[in-house]
Every structure is written in structure tokens, then in C-alpha cells.
PDB file of C-alpha atoms in Angstrom:
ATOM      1  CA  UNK X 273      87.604  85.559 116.159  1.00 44.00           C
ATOM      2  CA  UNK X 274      85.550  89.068 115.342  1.00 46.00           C
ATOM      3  CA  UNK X 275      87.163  90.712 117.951  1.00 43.00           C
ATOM      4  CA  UNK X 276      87.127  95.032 118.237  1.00 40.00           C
ATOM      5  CA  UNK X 277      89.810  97.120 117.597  1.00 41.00           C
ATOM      6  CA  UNK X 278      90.522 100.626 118.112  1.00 38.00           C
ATOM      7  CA  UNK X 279      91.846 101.091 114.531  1.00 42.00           C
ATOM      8  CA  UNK X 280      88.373 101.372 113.190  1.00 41.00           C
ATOM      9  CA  UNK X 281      89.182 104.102 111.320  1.00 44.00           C
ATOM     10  CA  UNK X 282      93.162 103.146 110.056  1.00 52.00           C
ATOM     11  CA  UNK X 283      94.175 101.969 106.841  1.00 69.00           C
ATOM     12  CA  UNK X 284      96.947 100.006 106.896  1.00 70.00           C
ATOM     13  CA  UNK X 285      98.168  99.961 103.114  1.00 80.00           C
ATOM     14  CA  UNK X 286     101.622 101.540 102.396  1.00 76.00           C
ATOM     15  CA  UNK X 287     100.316 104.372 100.335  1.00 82.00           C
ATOM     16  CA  UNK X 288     103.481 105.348  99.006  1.00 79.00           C
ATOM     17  CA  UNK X 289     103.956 101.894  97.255  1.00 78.00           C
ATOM     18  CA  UNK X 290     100.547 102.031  95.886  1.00 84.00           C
ATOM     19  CA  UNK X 291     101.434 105.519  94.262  1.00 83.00           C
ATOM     20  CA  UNK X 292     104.388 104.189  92.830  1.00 76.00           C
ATOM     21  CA  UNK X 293     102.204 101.287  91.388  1.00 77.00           C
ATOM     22  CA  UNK X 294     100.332 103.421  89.743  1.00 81.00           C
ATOM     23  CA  UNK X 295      97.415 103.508  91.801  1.00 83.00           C
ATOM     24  CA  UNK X 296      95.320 106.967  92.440  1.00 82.00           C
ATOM     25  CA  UNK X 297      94.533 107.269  95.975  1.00 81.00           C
ATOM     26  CA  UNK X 298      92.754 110.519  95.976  1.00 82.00           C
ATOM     27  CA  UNK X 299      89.764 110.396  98.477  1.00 83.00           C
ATOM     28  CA  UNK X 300      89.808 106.628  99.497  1.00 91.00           C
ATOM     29  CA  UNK X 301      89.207 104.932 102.699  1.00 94.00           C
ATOM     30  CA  UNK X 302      90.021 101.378 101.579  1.00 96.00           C
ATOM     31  CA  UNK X 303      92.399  99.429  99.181  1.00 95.00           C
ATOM     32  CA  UNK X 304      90.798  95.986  98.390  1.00 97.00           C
ATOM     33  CA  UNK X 305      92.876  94.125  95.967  1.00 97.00           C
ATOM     34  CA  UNK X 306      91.060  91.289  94.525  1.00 97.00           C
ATOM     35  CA  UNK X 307      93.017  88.048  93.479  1.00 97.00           C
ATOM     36  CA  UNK X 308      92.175  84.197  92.339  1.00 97.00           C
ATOM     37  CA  UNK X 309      92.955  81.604  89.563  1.00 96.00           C
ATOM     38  CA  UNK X 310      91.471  82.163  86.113  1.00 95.00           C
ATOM     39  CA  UNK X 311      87.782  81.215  85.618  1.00 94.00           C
ATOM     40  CA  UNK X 312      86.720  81.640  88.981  1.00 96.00           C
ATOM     41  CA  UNK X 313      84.014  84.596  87.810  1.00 95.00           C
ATOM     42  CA  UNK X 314      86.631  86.928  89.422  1.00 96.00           C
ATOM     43  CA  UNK X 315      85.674  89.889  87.067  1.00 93.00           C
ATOM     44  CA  UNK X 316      81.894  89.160  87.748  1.00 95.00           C
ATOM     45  CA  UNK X 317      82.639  89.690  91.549  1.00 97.00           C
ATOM     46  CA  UNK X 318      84.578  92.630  90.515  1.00 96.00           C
ATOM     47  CA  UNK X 319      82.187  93.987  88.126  1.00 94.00           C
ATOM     48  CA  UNK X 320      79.356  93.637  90.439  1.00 95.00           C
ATOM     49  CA  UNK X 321      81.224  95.414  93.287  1.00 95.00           C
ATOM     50  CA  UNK X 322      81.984  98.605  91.093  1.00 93.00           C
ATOM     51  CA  UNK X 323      79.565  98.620  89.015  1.00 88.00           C
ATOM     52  CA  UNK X 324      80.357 101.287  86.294  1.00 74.00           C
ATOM     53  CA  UNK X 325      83.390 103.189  88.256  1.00 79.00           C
ATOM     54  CA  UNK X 326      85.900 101.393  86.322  1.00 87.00           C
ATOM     55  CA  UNK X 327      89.198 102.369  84.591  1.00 87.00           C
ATOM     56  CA  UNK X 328      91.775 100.166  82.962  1.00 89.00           C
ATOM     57  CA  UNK X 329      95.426 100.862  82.082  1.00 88.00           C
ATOM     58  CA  UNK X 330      99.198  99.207  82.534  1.00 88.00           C
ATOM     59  CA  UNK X 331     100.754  98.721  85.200  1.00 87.00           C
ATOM     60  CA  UNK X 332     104.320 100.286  85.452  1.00 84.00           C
ATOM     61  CA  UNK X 333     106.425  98.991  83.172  1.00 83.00           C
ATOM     62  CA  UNK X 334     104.472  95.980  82.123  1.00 86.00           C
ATOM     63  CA  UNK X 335     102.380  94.875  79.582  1.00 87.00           C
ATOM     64  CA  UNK X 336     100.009  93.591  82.120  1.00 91.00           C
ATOM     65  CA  UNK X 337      96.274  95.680  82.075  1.00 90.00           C
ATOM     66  CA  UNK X 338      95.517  96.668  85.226  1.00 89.00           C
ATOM     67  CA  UNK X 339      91.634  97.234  85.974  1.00 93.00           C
ATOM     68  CA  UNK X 340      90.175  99.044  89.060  1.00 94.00           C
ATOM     69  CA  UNK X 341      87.342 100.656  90.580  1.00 94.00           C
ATOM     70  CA  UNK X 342      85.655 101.930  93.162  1.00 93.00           C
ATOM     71  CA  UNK X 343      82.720 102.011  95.490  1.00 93.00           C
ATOM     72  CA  UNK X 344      81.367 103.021  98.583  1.00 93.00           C
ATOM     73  CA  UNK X 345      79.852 101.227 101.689  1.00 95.00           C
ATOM     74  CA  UNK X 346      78.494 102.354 104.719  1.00 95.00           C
ATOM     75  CA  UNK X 347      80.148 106.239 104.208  1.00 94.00           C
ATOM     76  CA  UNK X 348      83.901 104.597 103.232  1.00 94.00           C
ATOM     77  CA  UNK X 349      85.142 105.075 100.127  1.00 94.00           C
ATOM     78  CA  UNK X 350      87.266 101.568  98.677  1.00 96.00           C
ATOM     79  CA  UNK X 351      89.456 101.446  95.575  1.00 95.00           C
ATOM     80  CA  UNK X 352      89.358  98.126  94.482  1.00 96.00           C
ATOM     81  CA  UNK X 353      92.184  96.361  92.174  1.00 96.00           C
ATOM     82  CA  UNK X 354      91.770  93.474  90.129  1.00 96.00           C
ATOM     83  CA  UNK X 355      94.821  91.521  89.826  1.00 96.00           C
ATOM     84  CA  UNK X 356      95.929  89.138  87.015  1.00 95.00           C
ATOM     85  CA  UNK X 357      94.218  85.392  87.699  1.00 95.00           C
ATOM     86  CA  UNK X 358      97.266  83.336  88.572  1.00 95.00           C
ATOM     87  CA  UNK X 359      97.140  79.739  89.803  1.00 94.00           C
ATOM     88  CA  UNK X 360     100.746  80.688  92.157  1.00 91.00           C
ATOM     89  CA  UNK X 361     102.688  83.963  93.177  1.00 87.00           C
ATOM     90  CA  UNK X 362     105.717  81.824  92.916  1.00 80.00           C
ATOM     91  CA  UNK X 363     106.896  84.912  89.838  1.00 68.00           C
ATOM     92  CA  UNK X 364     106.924  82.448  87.172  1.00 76.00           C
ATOM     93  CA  UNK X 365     105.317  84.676  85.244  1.00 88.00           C
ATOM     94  CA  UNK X 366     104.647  88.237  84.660  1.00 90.00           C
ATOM     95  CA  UNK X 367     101.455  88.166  85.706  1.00 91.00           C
ATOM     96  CA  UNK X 368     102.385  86.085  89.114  1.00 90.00           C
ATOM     97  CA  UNK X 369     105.072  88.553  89.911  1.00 86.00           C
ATOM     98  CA  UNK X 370     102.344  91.893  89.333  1.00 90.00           C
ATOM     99  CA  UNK X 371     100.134  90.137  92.126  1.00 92.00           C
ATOM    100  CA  UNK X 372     102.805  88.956  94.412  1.00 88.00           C
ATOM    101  CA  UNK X 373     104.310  92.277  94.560  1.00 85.00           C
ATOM    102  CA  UNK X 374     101.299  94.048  94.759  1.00 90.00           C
ATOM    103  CA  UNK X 375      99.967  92.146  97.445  1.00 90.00           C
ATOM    104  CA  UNK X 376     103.506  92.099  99.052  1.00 84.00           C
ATOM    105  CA  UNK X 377     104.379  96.080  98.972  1.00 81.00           C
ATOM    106  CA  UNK X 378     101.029  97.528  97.940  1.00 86.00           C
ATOM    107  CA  UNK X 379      99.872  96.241 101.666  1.00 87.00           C
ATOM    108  CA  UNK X 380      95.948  96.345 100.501  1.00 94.00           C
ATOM    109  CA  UNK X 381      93.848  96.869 103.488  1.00 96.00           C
ATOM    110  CA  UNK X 382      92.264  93.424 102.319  1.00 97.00           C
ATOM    111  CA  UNK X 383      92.628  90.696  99.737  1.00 98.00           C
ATOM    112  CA  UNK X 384      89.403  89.319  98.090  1.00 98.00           C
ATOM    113  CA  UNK X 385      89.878  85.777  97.359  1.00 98.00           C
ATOM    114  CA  UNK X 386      88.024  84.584  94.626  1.00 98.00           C
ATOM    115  CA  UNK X 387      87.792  81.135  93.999  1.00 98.00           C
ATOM    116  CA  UNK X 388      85.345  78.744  91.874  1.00 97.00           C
ATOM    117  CA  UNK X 389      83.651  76.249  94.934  1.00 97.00           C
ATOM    118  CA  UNK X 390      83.250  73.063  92.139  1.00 96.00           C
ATOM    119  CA  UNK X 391      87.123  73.422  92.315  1.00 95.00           C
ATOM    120  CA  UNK X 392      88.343  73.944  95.869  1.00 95.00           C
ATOM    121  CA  UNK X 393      91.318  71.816  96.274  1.00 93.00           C
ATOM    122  CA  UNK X 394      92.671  73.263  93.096  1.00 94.00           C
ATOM    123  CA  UNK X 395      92.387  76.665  93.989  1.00 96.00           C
ATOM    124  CA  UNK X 396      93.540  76.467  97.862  1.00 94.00           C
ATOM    125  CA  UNK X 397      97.032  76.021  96.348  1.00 93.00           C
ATOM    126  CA  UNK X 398      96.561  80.056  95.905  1.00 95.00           C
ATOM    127  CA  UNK X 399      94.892  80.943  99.206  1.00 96.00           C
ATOM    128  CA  UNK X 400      97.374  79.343 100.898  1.00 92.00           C
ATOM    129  CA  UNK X 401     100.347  81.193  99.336  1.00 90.00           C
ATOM    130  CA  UNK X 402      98.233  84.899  99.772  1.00 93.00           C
ATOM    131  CA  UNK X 403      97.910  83.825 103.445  1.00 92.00           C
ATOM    132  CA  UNK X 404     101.476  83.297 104.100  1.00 87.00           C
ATOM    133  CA  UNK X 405     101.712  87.372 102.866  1.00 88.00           C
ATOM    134  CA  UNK X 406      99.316  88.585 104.596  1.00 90.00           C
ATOM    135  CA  UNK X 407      96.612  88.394 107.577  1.00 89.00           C
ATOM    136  CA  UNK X 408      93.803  90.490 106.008  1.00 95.00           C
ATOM    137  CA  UNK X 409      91.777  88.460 103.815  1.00 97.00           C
ATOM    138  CA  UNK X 410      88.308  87.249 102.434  1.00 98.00           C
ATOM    139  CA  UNK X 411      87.407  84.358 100.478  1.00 98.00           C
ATOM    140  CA  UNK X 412      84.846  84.497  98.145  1.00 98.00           C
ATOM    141  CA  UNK X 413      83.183  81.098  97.171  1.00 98.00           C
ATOM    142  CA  UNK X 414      82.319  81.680  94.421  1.00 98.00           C
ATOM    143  CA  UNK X 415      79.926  79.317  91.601  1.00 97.00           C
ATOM    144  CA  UNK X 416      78.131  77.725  94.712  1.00 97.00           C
ATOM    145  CA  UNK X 417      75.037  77.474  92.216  1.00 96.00           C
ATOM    146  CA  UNK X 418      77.408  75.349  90.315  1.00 96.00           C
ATOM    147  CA  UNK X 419      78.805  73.369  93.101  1.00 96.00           C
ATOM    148  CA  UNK X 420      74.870  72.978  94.381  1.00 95.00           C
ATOM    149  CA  UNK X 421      74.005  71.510  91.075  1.00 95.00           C
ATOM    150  CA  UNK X 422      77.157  69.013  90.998  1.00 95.00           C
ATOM    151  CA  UNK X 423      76.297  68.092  94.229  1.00 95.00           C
ATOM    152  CA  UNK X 424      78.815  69.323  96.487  1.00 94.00           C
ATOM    153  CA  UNK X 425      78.381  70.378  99.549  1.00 94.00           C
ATOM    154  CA  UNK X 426      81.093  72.552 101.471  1.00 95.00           C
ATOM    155  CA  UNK X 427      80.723  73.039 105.362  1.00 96.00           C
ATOM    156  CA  UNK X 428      81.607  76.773 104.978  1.00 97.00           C
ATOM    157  CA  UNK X 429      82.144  77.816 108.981  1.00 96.00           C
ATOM    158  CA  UNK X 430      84.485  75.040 108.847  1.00 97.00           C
ATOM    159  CA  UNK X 431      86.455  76.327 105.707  1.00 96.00           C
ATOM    160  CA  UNK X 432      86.128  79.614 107.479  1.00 97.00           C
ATOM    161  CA  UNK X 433      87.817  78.053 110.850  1.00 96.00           C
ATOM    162  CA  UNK X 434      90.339  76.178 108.921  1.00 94.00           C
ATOM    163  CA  UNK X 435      91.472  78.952 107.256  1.00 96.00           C
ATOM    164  CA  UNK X 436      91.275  81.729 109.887  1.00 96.00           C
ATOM    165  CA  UNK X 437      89.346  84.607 107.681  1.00 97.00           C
ATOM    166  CA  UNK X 438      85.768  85.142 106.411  1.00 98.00           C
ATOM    167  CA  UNK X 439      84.509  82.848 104.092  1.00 98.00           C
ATOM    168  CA  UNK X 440      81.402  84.364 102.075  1.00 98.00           C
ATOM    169  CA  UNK X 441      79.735  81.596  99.728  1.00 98.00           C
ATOM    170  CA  UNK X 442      77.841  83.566  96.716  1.00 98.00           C
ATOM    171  CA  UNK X 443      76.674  82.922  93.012  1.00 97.00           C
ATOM    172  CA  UNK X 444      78.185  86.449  91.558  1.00 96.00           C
ATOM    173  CA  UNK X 445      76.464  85.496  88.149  1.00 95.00           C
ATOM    174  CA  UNK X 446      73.309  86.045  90.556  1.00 95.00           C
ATOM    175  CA  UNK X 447      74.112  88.613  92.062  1.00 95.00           C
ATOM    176  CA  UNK X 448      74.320  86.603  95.326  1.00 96.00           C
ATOM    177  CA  UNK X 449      76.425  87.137  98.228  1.00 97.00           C
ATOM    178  CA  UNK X 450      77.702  90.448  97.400  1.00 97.00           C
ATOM    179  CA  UNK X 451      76.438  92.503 100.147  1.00 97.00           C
ATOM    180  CA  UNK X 452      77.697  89.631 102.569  1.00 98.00           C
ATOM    181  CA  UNK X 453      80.944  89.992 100.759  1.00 98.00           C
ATOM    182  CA  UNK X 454      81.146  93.500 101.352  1.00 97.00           C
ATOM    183  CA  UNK X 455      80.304  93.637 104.853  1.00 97.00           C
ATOM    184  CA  UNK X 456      82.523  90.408 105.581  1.00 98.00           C
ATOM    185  CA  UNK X 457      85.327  93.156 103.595  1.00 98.00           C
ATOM    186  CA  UNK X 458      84.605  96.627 105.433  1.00 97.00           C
ATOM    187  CA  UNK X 459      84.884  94.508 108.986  1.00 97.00           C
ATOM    188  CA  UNK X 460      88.165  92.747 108.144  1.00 97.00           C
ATOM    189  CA  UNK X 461      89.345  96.481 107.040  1.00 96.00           C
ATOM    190  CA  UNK X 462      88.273  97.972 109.816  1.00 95.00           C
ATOM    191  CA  UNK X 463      89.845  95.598 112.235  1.00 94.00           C
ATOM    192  CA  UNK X 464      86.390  94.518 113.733  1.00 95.00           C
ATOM    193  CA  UNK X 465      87.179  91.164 112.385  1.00 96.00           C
ATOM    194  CA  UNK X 466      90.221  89.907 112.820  1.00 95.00           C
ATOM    195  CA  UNK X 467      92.110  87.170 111.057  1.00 96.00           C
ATOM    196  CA  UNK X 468      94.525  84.676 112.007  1.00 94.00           C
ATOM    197  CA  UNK X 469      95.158  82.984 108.715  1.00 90.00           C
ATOM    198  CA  UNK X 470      96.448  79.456 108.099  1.00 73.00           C
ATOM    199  CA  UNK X 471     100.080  79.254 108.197  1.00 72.00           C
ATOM    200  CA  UNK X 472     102.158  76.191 106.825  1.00 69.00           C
ATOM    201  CA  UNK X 473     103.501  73.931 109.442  1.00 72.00           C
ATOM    202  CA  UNK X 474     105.358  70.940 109.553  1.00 69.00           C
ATOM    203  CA  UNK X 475     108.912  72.896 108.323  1.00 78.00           C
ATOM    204  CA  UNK X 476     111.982  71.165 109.096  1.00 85.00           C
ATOM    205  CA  UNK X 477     114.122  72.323 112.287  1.00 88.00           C
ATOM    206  CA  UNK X 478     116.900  72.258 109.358  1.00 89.00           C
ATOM    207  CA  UNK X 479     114.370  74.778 106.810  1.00 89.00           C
ATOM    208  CA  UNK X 480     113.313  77.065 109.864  1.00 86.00           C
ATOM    209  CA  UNK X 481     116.584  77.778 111.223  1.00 91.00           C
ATOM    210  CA  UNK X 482     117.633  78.698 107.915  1.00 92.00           C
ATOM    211  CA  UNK X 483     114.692  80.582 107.288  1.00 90.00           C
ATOM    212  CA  UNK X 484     115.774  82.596 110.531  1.00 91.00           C
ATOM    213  CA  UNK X 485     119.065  83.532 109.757  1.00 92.00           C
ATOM    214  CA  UNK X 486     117.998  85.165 106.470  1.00 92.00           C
ATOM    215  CA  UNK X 487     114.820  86.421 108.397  1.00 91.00           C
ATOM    216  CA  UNK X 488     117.731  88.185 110.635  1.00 92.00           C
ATOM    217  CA  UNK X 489     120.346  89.259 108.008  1.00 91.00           C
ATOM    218  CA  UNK X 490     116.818  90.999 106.110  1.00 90.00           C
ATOM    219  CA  UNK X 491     115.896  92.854 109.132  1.00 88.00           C
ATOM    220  CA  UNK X 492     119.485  94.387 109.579  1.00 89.00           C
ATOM    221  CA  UNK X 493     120.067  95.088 105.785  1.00 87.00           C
ATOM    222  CA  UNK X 494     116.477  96.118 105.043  1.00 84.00           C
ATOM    223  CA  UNK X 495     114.506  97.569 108.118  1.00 82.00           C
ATOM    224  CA  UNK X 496     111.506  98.454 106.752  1.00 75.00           C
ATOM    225  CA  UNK X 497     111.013  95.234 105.006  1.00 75.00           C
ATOM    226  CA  UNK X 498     107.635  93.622 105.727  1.00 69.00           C
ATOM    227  CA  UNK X 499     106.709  89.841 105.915  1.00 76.00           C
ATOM    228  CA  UNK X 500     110.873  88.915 106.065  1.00 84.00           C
ATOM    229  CA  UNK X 501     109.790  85.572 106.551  1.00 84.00           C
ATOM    230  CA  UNK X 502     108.032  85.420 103.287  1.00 82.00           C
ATOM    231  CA  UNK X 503     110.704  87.021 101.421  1.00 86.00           C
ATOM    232  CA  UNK X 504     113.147  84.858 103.105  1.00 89.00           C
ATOM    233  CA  UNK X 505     111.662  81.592 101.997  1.00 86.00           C
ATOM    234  CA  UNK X 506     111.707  83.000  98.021  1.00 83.00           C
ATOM    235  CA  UNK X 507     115.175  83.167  98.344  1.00 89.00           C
ATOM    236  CA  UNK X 508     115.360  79.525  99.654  1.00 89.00           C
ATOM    237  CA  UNK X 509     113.743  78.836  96.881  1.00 83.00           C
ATOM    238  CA  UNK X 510     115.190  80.005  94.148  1.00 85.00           C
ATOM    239  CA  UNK X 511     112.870  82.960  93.687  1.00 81.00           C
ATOM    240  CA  UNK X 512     115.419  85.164  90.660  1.00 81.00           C
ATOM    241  CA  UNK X 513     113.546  88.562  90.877  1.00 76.00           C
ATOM    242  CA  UNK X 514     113.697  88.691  94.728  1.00 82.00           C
ATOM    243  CA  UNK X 515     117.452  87.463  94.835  1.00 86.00           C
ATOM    244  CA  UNK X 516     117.968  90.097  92.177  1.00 82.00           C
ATOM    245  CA  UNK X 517     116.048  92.797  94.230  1.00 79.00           C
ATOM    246  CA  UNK X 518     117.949  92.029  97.557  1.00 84.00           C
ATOM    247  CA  UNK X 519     121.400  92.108  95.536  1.00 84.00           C
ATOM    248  CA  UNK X 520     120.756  95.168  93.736  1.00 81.00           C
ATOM    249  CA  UNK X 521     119.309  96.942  96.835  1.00 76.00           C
ATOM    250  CA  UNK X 522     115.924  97.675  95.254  1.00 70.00           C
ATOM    251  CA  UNK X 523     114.101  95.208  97.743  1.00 71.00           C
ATOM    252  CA  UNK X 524     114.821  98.130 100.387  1.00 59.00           C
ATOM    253  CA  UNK X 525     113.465 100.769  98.457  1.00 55.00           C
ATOM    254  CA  UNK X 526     110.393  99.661  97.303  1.00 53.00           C
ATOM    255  CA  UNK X 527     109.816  98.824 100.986  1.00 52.00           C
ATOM    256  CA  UNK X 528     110.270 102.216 101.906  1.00 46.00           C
ATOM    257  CA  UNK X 529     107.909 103.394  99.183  1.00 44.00           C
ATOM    258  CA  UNK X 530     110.914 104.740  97.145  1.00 40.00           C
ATOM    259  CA  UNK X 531     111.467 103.091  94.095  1.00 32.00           C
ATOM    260  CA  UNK X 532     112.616  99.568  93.187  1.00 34.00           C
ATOM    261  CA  UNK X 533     110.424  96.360  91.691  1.00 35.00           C
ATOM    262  CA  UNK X 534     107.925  97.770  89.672  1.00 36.00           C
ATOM    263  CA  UNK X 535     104.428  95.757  89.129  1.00 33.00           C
TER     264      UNK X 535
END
């Protein structure tokens, strides 16, 4: 599973999106966008990461505060984003849709995971749906001082196997875990560790052969488009600000780091 690379030194998020997302890329290494359900002590593992290089503001067009910072480890510079804590990125919301399509176009170079370890099965409903998007991500277990004093114990190398990325238990109230969290981050960045996420089986033949034909049509109409599969199963479902993206043509630009969705 940690396997080398020779992309050590290549980030992989689409920097035009994140421009267009309003996020400053001047002198950065590393995006990290950091995600998770409310009340998981997300903004503790945030605020201990960057400390007092913080700035707030909107995100394009929304409401929706936006809060990032930065930091450095071992000579790389990250820029880390906090996203709104959402229980789905099913767009039901505002705050869903800012995540989803940050995580979607933004590319991050990694996705923190934060969730609350007295409250596993809950949050996993979120994990899941960030792994079908994309295959550079850490979870952060987060309240393990909780979970230790309810009792619960979590086999964490087999969460970690399960799930196919790093799995870094810490108390961020504590302090805890944090520099295991950041070197568990700068290898999955880096490529030395690489992830092969947990994808949902157990589709259909009917679903997945409609799933490839709009996989298909995507590809021709919008080449650039990343993770068709993805996009292709929010139509399926339903999903109005995707279906109103691909009939409007904006899905295609915002791929190609023009304009379109904004977040």
C-alpha cells in the first residue's frame, strides 16, 4: 500500500479551478481541503494545523464563509481549506454543494477526513461518498479520548485496510495526533503513499450499464471532465444542479478551469 512514486514533487490540484474558487495559490506546494460532519472537532484539527495563518471570507457567490490557512512541513508549503460540515455531498444544500464541488473541480492534492470516533457508523455515510470522488485521502479519528472513555475500541489498521487510505486516530482537543496527521498528509500528497479507496459494489448489471452509457456520452461532450462516473451517477439520481450544469454547458467549463458552477 505505501508504495513510491516519481511524482514526489507534483501537485495534482487543477489550479485554475481553485483560482476561480477563490482560492490564492501564491507560493504553495499543497492544497489540503479538510471536510467532515458537524461536531466532529473539525475546526480544532484545523486550528491546530494553522495555527494563526488564517483568513476567512465567501466563497463566490455564496453566502457560505470560507476559512483557510496555511502551514508548512518538512520545506512544503500547504494551503489548507476548511469546508462547510455536511453529513452528504448529495447538494441538498448550499453548504453540500460548496464541498462537493470543491472537492470535485478544486482537485485538492488531499482530503482530510474528519470524523468524531464515538460516532463512526454515522459519519462513514460521508467518507464513503468523498471516496467515490476521489483517491487522495486521510481520515482523521478524531475524539478517541472520548471513544476511550465510552469504551470503544476501534481496530484502526483494519479501518485503514477497509477503507484503502491512512487512518490517523488523535484527540485534537489534546493536541494529539497532529504530527501523525501531517505526515500521514504530506506522504499521500506526495504520492509515497498511495490510496486505493473503498468503492461501492454490489451495483446492478441494469445501474452499471446505465452508468456507462452516460459515463460515455460525458467523455464525448465534456473531455476534460474528471471522475465521469461520479458525475454520471448524480444524474441518475436526480442530482438538479449537475443536470442543470451539463444542460447549460457550464459542467465543461468549470472542468476546464473556465468558468461555470461556482462554490
Amino acid at each position: 500500500m505505501n508504495t513510491p512514486t516519481n511524482c514526489e514533487s507534483c501537485a495534482m490540484h487543477n489550479k485554475a479551478n481553485l483560482v476561480k474558487l477563490g482560492i490564492n495559490l501564491d507560493e504553495v506546494d499543497y492544497v489540503i481541503a479538510m471536510a467532515g460532519n458537524p461536531n466532529t472537532g473539525k475546526s480544532t484539527v484545523f486550528n491546530n494545523l494553522t495555527g494563526l495563518r488564517q483568513h476567512t471570507g465567501n466563497w463566490p457567490g455564496k453566502t457560505v464563509t470560507r476559512a483557510e490557512g496555511g502551514f508548512v512541513f518538512n520545506d512544503k508549503r500547504y494551503k489548507m481549506v476548511d469546508l462547510p460540515g455536511t453529513y452528504s455531498l448529495l447538494s441538498t444544500s448550499t453548504d453540500e454543494e460548496v464541498a462537493r464541488n470543491f472537492i470535485l473541480f478544486g482537485q485538492p492534492d488531499v482530503t482530510v477526513i474528519v470524523v468524531d470516533a464515538t460516532r463512526l457508523e454515522r459519519n462513514l455515510n460521508l467518507v464513503l461518498q468523498i471516496l467515490e470522488i476521489t483517491d487522495r485521502a486521510v481520515l482523521c479519528l478524531n475524539l478517541m479520548d472520548e471513544a476511550k472513555r465510552n469504551n470503544l475500541e476501534i481496530d484502526v489498521r483494519v479501518l485503514s485496510k477497509e477503507l484503502g487510505i491512512p487512518v490517523i486516530p488523535a484527540s485534537a482537543r489534546r493536541r494529539q495526533g497532529m504530527t501523525e496527521l501531517l505526515q500521514a498528509v504530506e506522504e499521500v500528497a506526495t504520492g509515497k503513499y498511495v490510496c486505493r479507496p473503498h468503492k461501492i459494489k454490489g451495483r446492478s448489471a441494469k445501474l452499471n450499464n446505465a452508468i456507462s452509457k452516460l459515463e460515455n456520452s460525458l467523455a464525448k461532450q465534456f473531455p476534460n471532465l474528471t471522475n465521469t462516473k461520479w458525475v454520471a451517477l448524480r444524474l441518475l439520481e436526480g442530482d438538479d444542479s449537475i443536470i442543470e450544469a451539463v444542460r447549460t454547458g457550464d459542467l465543461g467549463s468549470i472542468s476546464a478551469g473556465e468558468s461555470g458552477i461556482q462554490a
